[in-house]
PDB file of C-alpha atoms in Angstrom:
ATOM      1  CA  UNK A   1     -15.221  14.558  -3.684  1.00 98.00           C
ATOM      2  CA  UNK A   2     -12.970  17.315  -4.684  1.00 98.00           C
ATOM      3  CA  UNK A   3      -9.532  16.450  -4.734  1.00 98.00           C
ATOM      4  CA  UNK A   4      -5.986  18.396  -5.149  1.00 98.00           C
ATOM      5  CA  UNK A   5      -3.035  16.074  -6.945  1.00 98.00           C
ATOM      6  CA  UNK A   6       0.215  17.266  -6.615  1.00 98.00           C
ATOM      7  CA  UNK A   7       2.908  15.670  -8.550  1.00 97.00           C
ATOM      8  CA  UNK A   8       0.441  14.160 -10.515  1.00 98.00           C
ATOM      9  CA  UNK A   9       2.389  13.746 -13.775  1.00 97.00           C
ATOM     10  CA  UNK A  10       4.436  11.509 -11.866  1.00 96.00           C
ATOM     11  CA  UNK A  11       3.891   7.776 -12.253  1.00 96.00           C
ATOM     12  CA  UNK A  12       1.934   7.556  -9.000  1.00 97.00           C
ATOM     13  CA  UNK A  13       0.694  10.639  -9.345  1.00 98.00           C
ATOM     14  CA  UNK A  14      -1.389   9.818 -12.533  1.00 98.00           C
ATOM     15  CA  UNK A  15      -2.531   6.706 -11.696  1.00 98.00           C
ATOM     16  CA  UNK A  16      -4.127   8.219  -8.240  1.00 98.00           C
ATOM     17  CA  UNK A  17      -5.259  10.754 -10.736  1.00 98.00           C
ATOM     18  CA  UNK A  18      -6.646   8.146 -13.239  1.00 98.00           C
ATOM     19  CA  UNK A  19      -7.958   6.340 -10.607  1.00 98.00           C
ATOM     20  CA  UNK A  20     -10.107   9.427  -8.844  1.00 98.00           C
ATOM     21  CA  UNK A  21     -11.899  10.774 -12.024  1.00 98.00           C
ATOM     22  CA  UNK A  22     -12.727   6.712 -12.655  1.00 98.00           C
ATOM     23  CA  UNK A  23     -14.737   6.873  -9.150  1.00 98.00           C
ATOM     24  CA  UNK A  24     -16.406   9.678 -10.101  1.00 98.00           C
ATOM     25  CA  UNK A  25     -14.154  12.719  -8.031  1.00 98.00           C
ATOM     26  CA  UNK A  26     -13.346  15.805  -9.202  1.00 98.00           C
ATOM     27  CA  UNK A  27     -10.105  15.771  -9.949  1.00 98.00           C
ATOM     28  CA  UNK A  28      -7.404  19.554  -9.866  1.00 98.00           C
ATOM     29  CA  UNK A  29      -3.989  17.802 -11.304  1.00 98.00           C
ATOM     30  CA  UNK A  30      -1.209  19.833 -10.115  1.00 98.00           C
ATOM     31  CA  UNK A  31       1.792  19.967 -12.612  1.00 97.00           C
ATOM     32  CA  UNK A  32       4.790  22.713 -14.073  1.00 95.00           C
ATOM     33  CA  UNK A  33       3.939  20.631 -17.378  1.00 95.00           C
ATOM     34  CA  UNK A  34       0.818  20.600 -18.208  1.00 95.00           C
ATOM     35  CA  UNK A  35       0.848  19.925 -21.967  1.00 95.00           C
ATOM     36  CA  UNK A  36       2.663  16.720 -21.007  1.00 95.00           C
ATOM     37  CA  UNK A  37      -0.067  15.317 -19.162  1.00 97.00           C
ATOM     38  CA  UNK A  38      -1.768  12.309 -20.882  1.00 96.00           C
ATOM     39  CA  UNK A  39      -5.300  12.301 -19.004  1.00 96.00           C
ATOM     40  CA  UNK A  40      -8.788  13.747 -20.322  1.00 96.00           C
ATOM     41  CA  UNK A  41     -11.852  13.844 -18.556  1.00 97.00           C
ATOM     42  CA  UNK A  42     -14.455  16.373 -18.151  1.00 97.00           C
ATOM     43  CA  UNK A  43     -14.019  15.722 -14.194  1.00 97.00           C
ATOM     44  CA  UNK A  44      -9.863  16.657 -14.666  1.00 98.00           C
ATOM     45  CA  UNK A  45      -8.897  20.120 -14.515  1.00 98.00           C
ATOM     46  CA  UNK A  46      -5.273  20.343 -15.205  1.00 98.00           C
ATOM     47  CA  UNK A  47      -3.186  23.345 -13.616  1.00 97.00           C
ATOM     48  CA  UNK A  48       0.018  24.715 -14.320  1.00 97.00           C
ATOM     49  CA  UNK A  49       1.720  25.344 -11.249  1.00 97.00           C
ATOM     50  CA  UNK A  50       5.297  24.242  -8.824  1.00 97.00           C
ATOM     51  CA  UNK A  51       4.849  23.208  -5.459  1.00 98.00           C
ATOM     52  CA  UNK A  52       7.280  25.761  -4.559  1.00 97.00           C
ATOM     53  CA  UNK A  53       5.331  28.636  -5.269  1.00 98.00           C
ATOM     54  CA  UNK A  54       3.280  28.975  -2.540  1.00 98.00           C
ATOM     55  CA  UNK A  55       0.735  31.740  -3.732  1.00 98.00           C
ATOM     56  CA  UNK A  56      -0.011  28.857  -7.256  1.00 98.00           C
ATOM     57  CA  UNK A  57      -0.298  25.878  -4.194  1.00 98.00           C
ATOM     58  CA  UNK A  58      -2.852  28.185  -2.482  1.00 98.00           C
ATOM     59  CA  UNK A  59      -5.162  28.889  -5.478  1.00 98.00           C
ATOM     60  CA  UNK A  60      -5.081  24.739  -6.457  1.00 98.00           C
ATOM     61  CA  UNK A  61      -6.054  23.957  -2.870  1.00 98.00           C
ATOM     62  CA  UNK A  62      -8.597  26.117  -2.324  1.00 98.00           C
ATOM     63  CA  UNK A  63     -12.129  24.828  -2.179  1.00 98.00           C
ATOM     64  CA  UNK A  64     -10.953  21.353  -2.672  1.00 98.00           C
ATOM     65  CA  UNK A  65     -12.253  19.286  -0.127  1.00 98.00           C
ATOM     66  CA  UNK A  66      -9.060  16.977   0.785  1.00 98.00           C
ATOM     67  CA  UNK A  67      -5.279  16.932  -1.069  1.00 98.00           C
ATOM     68  CA  UNK A  68      -2.731  14.451  -1.732  1.00 98.00           C
ATOM     69  CA  UNK A  69       0.868  14.584  -2.553  1.00 98.00           C
ATOM     70  CA  UNK A  70       2.598  12.139  -4.302  1.00 98.00           C
ATOM     71  CA  UNK A  71       5.622  14.432  -4.786  1.00 97.00           C
ATOM     72  CA  UNK A  72       8.401  12.408  -5.917  1.00 94.00           C
ATOM     73  CA  UNK A  73      12.000  13.150  -7.302  1.00 94.00           C
ATOM     74  CA  UNK A  74      15.498  10.984  -8.492  1.00 93.00           C
ATOM     75  CA  UNK A  75      18.045  10.343  -6.367  1.00 93.00           C
ATOM     76  CA  UNK A  76      20.950  12.808  -6.213  1.00 92.00           C
ATOM     77  CA  UNK A  77      24.016  13.573  -5.195  1.00 92.00           C
ATOM     78  CA  UNK A  78      22.545  17.637  -4.674  1.00 95.00           C
ATOM     79  CA  UNK A  79      20.845  18.773  -1.447  1.00 96.00           C
ATOM     80  CA  UNK A  80      17.224  17.731  -2.118  1.00 97.00           C
ATOM     81  CA  UNK A  81      14.420  20.189  -0.704  1.00 97.00           C
ATOM     82  CA  UNK A  82      11.333  19.514  -2.855  1.00 97.00           C
ATOM     83  CA  UNK A  83       9.125  17.542  -0.509  1.00 98.00           C
ATOM     84  CA  UNK A  84       9.901  19.903   2.810  1.00 98.00           C
ATOM     85  CA  UNK A  85       9.181  23.312   1.175  1.00 98.00           C
ATOM     86  CA  UNK A  86       6.314  21.779  -1.004  1.00 98.00           C
ATOM     87  CA  UNK A  87       4.836  20.067   1.991  1.00 98.00           C
ATOM     88  CA  UNK A  88       4.657  23.252   3.738  1.00 98.00           C
ATOM     89  CA  UNK A  89       3.505  25.496   0.911  1.00 98.00           C
ATOM     90  CA  UNK A  90       0.852  22.465   0.755  1.00 98.00           C
ATOM     91  CA  UNK A  91      -0.231  22.588   3.941  1.00 98.00           C
ATOM     92  CA  UNK A  92       0.025  26.593   4.848  1.00 98.00           C
ATOM     93  CA  UNK A  93      -2.433  26.594   1.555  1.00 98.00           C
ATOM     94  CA  UNK A  94      -4.633  24.275   3.651  1.00 98.00           C
ATOM     95  CA  UNK A  95      -4.936  25.781   6.960  1.00 98.00           C
ATOM     96  CA  UNK A  96      -5.624  29.514   4.971  1.00 98.00           C
ATOM     97  CA  UNK A  97      -7.972  28.175   3.433  1.00 98.00           C
ATOM     98  CA  UNK A  98      -9.617  25.829   5.716  1.00 98.00           C
ATOM     99  CA  UNK A  99      -9.179  22.044   4.191  1.00 98.00           C
ATOM    100  CA  UNK A 100      -8.555  19.448   6.572  1.00 98.00           C
ATOM    101  CA  UNK A 101      -7.400  15.806   4.849  1.00 98.00           C
ATOM    102  CA  UNK A 102      -4.026  15.559   3.864  1.00 98.00           C
ATOM    103  CA  UNK A 103      -2.156  12.457   2.455  1.00 98.00           C
ATOM    104  CA  UNK A 104       1.184  12.098   1.136  1.00 98.00           C
ATOM    105  CA  UNK A 105       3.870   9.463   0.074  1.00 98.00           C
ATOM    106  CA  UNK A 106       7.299   8.967   1.788  1.00 98.00           C
ATOM    107  CA  UNK A 107       9.351   5.640   2.158  1.00 98.00           C
ATOM    108  CA  UNK A 108       8.978   2.259   4.393  1.00 98.00           C
ATOM    109  CA  UNK A 109      12.614   2.998   5.523  1.00 97.00           C
ATOM    110  CA  UNK A 110      11.542   5.878   7.082  1.00 98.00           C
ATOM    111  CA  UNK A 111      10.213   3.420  10.146  1.00 98.00           C
ATOM    112  CA  UNK A 112      13.645   3.199  11.306  1.00 96.00           C
ATOM    113  CA  UNK A 113      13.642  -1.066  11.561  1.00 97.00           C
ATOM    114  CA  UNK A 114      14.684  -3.385   9.456  1.00 95.00           C
ATOM    115  CA  UNK A 115      12.740  -5.388   6.751  1.00 94.00           C
ATOM    116  CA  UNK A 116      11.117  -8.022   8.243  1.00 95.00           C
ATOM    117  CA  UNK A 117      11.714 -11.598   7.185  1.00 93.00           C
ATOM    118  CA  UNK A 118      14.199 -10.750   4.557  1.00 94.00           C
ATOM    119  CA  UNK A 119      17.797 -11.913   4.821  1.00 93.00           C
ATOM    120  CA  UNK A 120      20.763 -10.874   5.737  1.00 94.00           C
ATOM    121  CA  UNK A 121      22.226  -9.185   2.089  1.00 90.00           C
ATOM    122  CA  UNK A 122      18.829  -7.309   1.878  1.00 91.00           C
ATOM    123  CA  UNK A 123      18.740  -6.291   5.742  1.00 94.00           C
ATOM    124  CA  UNK A 124      22.196  -5.128   6.904  1.00 95.00           C
ATOM    125  CA  UNK A 125      23.791  -4.541   2.882  1.00 93.00           C
ATOM    126  CA  UNK A 126      21.549  -3.588   0.021  1.00 90.00           C
ATOM    127  CA  UNK A 127      18.781  -1.514   1.547  1.00 93.00           C
ATOM    128  CA  UNK A 128      21.217   0.228   4.212  1.00 94.00           C
ATOM    129  CA  UNK A 129      23.606   1.165   1.149  1.00 93.00           C
ATOM    130  CA  UNK A 130      20.844   2.593  -1.043  1.00 91.00           C
ATOM    131  CA  UNK A 131      19.783   4.904   2.144  1.00 94.00           C
ATOM    132  CA  UNK A 132      23.262   5.947   3.145  1.00 93.00           C
ATOM    133  CA  UNK A 133      24.416   6.647  -0.373  1.00 94.00           C
ATOM    134  CA  UNK A 134      21.877   7.366  -3.990  1.00 93.00           C
ATOM    135  CA  UNK A 135      19.137   7.760  -1.731  1.00 94.00           C
ATOM    136  CA  UNK A 136      20.854   9.764   1.233  1.00 96.00           C
ATOM    137  CA  UNK A 137      19.392  13.534  -0.028  1.00 97.00           C
ATOM    138  CA  UNK A 138      16.051  11.862  -0.941  1.00 97.00           C
ATOM    139  CA  UNK A 139      15.448  10.856   2.647  1.00 98.00           C
ATOM    140  CA  UNK A 140      17.272  13.462   4.337  1.00 98.00           C
ATOM    141  CA  UNK A 141      14.472  15.622   2.922  1.00 98.00           C
ATOM    142  CA  UNK A 142      11.376  13.123   3.402  1.00 98.00           C
ATOM    143  CA  UNK A 143      12.154  12.995   7.053  1.00 98.00           C
ATOM    144  CA  UNK A 144      12.147  16.711   7.257  1.00 98.00           C
ATOM    145  CA  UNK A 145       8.772  16.777   4.991  1.00 98.00           C
ATOM    146  CA  UNK A 146       7.244  14.204   7.775  1.00 98.00           C
ATOM    147  CA  UNK A 147       8.687  16.728  10.652  1.00 98.00           C
ATOM    148  CA  UNK A 148       6.284  19.298   9.178  1.00 98.00           C
ATOM    149  CA  UNK A 149       3.295  17.275   8.840  1.00 98.00           C
ATOM    150  CA  UNK A 150       3.750  15.629  12.293  1.00 98.00           C
ATOM    151  CA  UNK A 151       2.915  19.212  13.167  1.00 98.00           C
ATOM    152  CA  UNK A 152       0.829  20.506  11.746  1.00 98.00           C
ATOM    153  CA  UNK A 153      -2.841  20.799  12.781  1.00 97.00           C
ATOM    154  CA  UNK A 154      -4.483  19.014   9.515  1.00 98.00           C
ATOM    155  CA  UNK A 155      -5.737  15.716   9.241  1.00 98.00           C
ATOM    156  CA  UNK A 156      -3.088  14.441   7.713  1.00 98.00           C
ATOM    157  CA  UNK A 157      -1.841  10.454   6.448  1.00 98.00           C
ATOM    158  CA  UNK A 158       1.290   9.654   5.497  1.00 98.00           C
ATOM    159  CA  UNK A 159       2.047   6.201   3.499  1.00 98.00           C
ATOM    160  CA  UNK A 160       5.252   5.024   3.339  1.00 98.00           C
ATOM    161  CA  UNK A 161       5.608   2.579   0.516  1.00 98.00           C
ATOM    162  CA  UNK A 162       8.328  -0.122  -0.656  1.00 96.00           C
ATOM    163  CA  UNK A 163      10.210  -0.244  -3.299  1.00 93.00           C
ATOM    164  CA  UNK A 164       7.999   0.673  -6.498  1.00 94.00           C
ATOM    165  CA  UNK A 165       6.744  -0.857  -9.252  1.00 93.00           C
ATOM    166  CA  UNK A 166       4.326  -0.412 -12.390  1.00 93.00           C
ATOM    167  CA  UNK A 167       1.274  -2.992 -13.147  1.00 93.00           C
ATOM    168  CA  UNK A 168      -1.917  -2.107 -14.618  1.00 86.00           C
ATOM    169  CA  UNK A 169      -4.162  -3.246 -12.001  1.00 96.00           C
ATOM    170  CA  UNK A 170      -4.838  -2.524  -8.208  1.00 98.00           C
ATOM    171  CA  UNK A 171      -4.106  -5.680  -6.024  1.00 97.00           C
ATOM    172  CA  UNK A 172      -5.128  -6.971  -2.397  1.00 97.00           C
ATOM    173  CA  UNK A 173      -2.208  -4.721  -1.011  1.00 98.00           C
ATOM    174  CA  UNK A 174      -1.914  -5.153   2.993  1.00 98.00           C
ATOM    175  CA  UNK A 175      -1.736  -2.010   4.760  1.00 98.00           C
ATOM    176  CA  UNK A 176      -0.141  -1.618   7.905  1.00 98.00           C
ATOM    177  CA  UNK A 177       0.770   1.343  10.932  1.00 97.00           C
ATOM    178  CA  UNK A 178       4.330  -0.770  11.260  1.00 97.00           C
ATOM    179  CA  UNK A 179       6.921  -1.871   8.399  1.00 98.00           C
ATOM    180  CA  UNK A 180       5.200  -5.176   6.598  1.00 98.00           C
ATOM    181  CA  UNK A 181       7.141  -8.156   5.366  1.00 96.00           C
ATOM    182  CA  UNK A 182       8.291  -7.821   1.777  1.00 94.00           C
ATOM    183  CA  UNK A 183      10.227  -5.756  -0.659  1.00 93.00           C
ATOM    184  CA  UNK A 184       8.190  -3.816  -3.580  1.00 95.00           C
ATOM    185  CA  UNK A 185       4.830  -1.258  -3.740  1.00 97.00           C
ATOM    186  CA  UNK A 186       3.028  -1.412  -6.612  1.00 97.00           C
ATOM    187  CA  UNK A 187       2.190   2.141  -7.727  1.00 97.00           C
ATOM    188  CA  UNK A 188      -1.703   1.145  -8.510  1.00 98.00           C
ATOM    189  CA  UNK A 189      -1.687  -0.054  -5.064  1.00 98.00           C
ATOM    190  CA  UNK A 190      -0.127   3.484  -3.911  1.00 98.00           C
ATOM    191  CA  UNK A 191      -2.272   5.075  -5.647  1.00 98.00           C
ATOM    192  CA  UNK A 192      -5.050   3.408  -4.094  1.00 98.00           C
ATOM    193  CA  UNK A 193      -4.073   3.983  -1.359  1.00 98.00           C
ATOM    194  CA  UNK A 194      -3.947   7.122  -1.035  1.00 98.00           C
ATOM    195  CA  UNK A 195      -7.419   7.831  -2.750  1.00 98.00           C
ATOM    196  CA  UNK A 196      -8.612   5.716  -0.105  1.00 98.00           C
ATOM    197  CA  UNK A 197      -7.938   7.466   3.053  1.00 98.00           C
ATOM    198  CA  UNK A 198      -8.016  10.856   1.385  1.00 98.00           C
ATOM    199  CA  UNK A 199     -12.094   9.531   0.688  1.00 98.00           C
ATOM    200  CA  UNK A 200     -13.060   7.801   3.249  1.00 96.00           C
ATOM    201  CA  UNK A 201     -10.529   9.104   5.752  1.00 94.00           C
ATOM    202  CA  UNK A 202      -9.461   6.340   7.823  1.00 93.00           C
ATOM    203  CA  UNK A 203      -5.598   6.373   9.616  1.00 97.00           C
ATOM    204  CA  UNK A 204      -5.735  10.011  11.161  1.00 98.00           C
ATOM    205  CA  UNK A 205      -2.465  10.916  11.789  1.00 98.00           C
ATOM    206  CA  UNK A 206      -0.996   7.818  11.262  1.00 98.00           C
ATOM    207  CA  UNK A 207       2.326   6.540   9.078  1.00 98.00           C
ATOM    208  CA  UNK A 208       1.448   3.215   7.436  1.00 98.00           C
ATOM    209  CA  UNK A 209       2.955   0.984   5.476  1.00 98.00           C
ATOM    210  CA  UNK A 210       1.901  -0.102   1.902  1.00 98.00           C
ATOM    211  CA  UNK A 211       2.965  -3.768   0.769  1.00 98.00           C
ATOM    212  CA  UNK A 212       2.258  -5.205  -2.324  1.00 98.00           C
ATOM    213  CA  UNK A 213       2.289  -9.597  -2.278  1.00 94.00           C
ATOM    214  CA  UNK A 214       1.901 -10.231  -5.668  1.00 93.00           C
ATOM    215  CA  UNK A 215       3.447 -10.005  -9.055  1.00 92.00           C
ATOM    216  CA  UNK A 216       6.508  -8.571  -7.477  1.00 93.00           C
ATOM    217  CA  UNK A 217       9.438  -8.094  -9.163  1.00 90.00           C
ATOM    218  CA  UNK A 218      13.008 -10.002  -8.303  1.00 85.00           C
ATOM    219  CA  UNK A 219      15.917  -8.630  -6.345  1.00 74.00           C
ATOM    220  CA  UNK A 220      17.904  -8.471  -9.312  1.00 78.00           C
ATOM    221  CA  UNK A 221      15.120  -5.876 -10.810  1.00 77.00           C
ATOM    222  CA  UNK A 222      15.653  -3.708  -7.738  1.00 67.00           C
ATOM    223  CA  UNK A 223      18.861  -3.500  -8.128  1.00 68.00           C
ATOM    224  CA  UNK A 224      18.950  -2.332 -11.838  1.00 71.00           C
ATOM    225  CA  UNK A 225      16.326   0.396 -10.839  1.00 65.00           C
ATOM    226  CA  UNK A 226      18.301   1.469  -7.460  1.00 57.00           C
ATOM    227  CA  UNK A 227      21.208   2.110 -10.055  1.00 58.00           C
ATOM    228  CA  UNK A 228      19.517   5.095 -11.636  1.00 56.00           C
ATOM    229  CA  UNK A 229      17.051   6.322  -9.168  1.00 56.00           C
ATOM    230  CA  UNK A 230      13.614   6.518  -9.777  1.00 55.00           C
ATOM    231  CA  UNK A 231      10.453   9.380  -9.170  1.00 63.00           C
ATOM    232  CA  UNK A 232       7.491   8.410  -7.142  1.00 73.00           C
TER     233      UNK A 232
END
């Protein structure tokens, strides 16, 4: 299968690319800095493009079977538009090029419900603080992105992971079309969920959660991570 990955040089994008190539797919990895991309393979094509450049996006999308967006930016007090502008260019390019399958990432907080099974401090204090203050501009733009995806005529799936952390292998993770219990999603599991939906075609026109249930970090690790922000 021919796949194009936007945000390919981010932590999740690299995992998606590596897993896809290992499965034998042909991957176009889109990055603004191809000289820093760490992966090489005969089935991998690394291209320089900015998701904010519609012409470059269309060139990357042309001839693909599916599109995976792993776009991510750190928390910022400044307005964020990368998600919404990027997905606008991606969906427009897919329509022009006749590519139907789109899988992309936002966040579990966009389910709009409290974290099930969590204590008072996490549900009422920590998560609302993160959403309203360091993460506000990021989550606002993720919401705009989801509206654009929902309104497009492509075969889309939006994955809403929880707090991201790094592992070396894919686990027996959980998937549901509602918010799942737990605070964390490993990037390996998120990447695998993105890849499976792109290749196998499940959960079309659905928002899904992906949750890691083993080897997860502590609440202190989460606090340290959120203190400095993070990228997908």
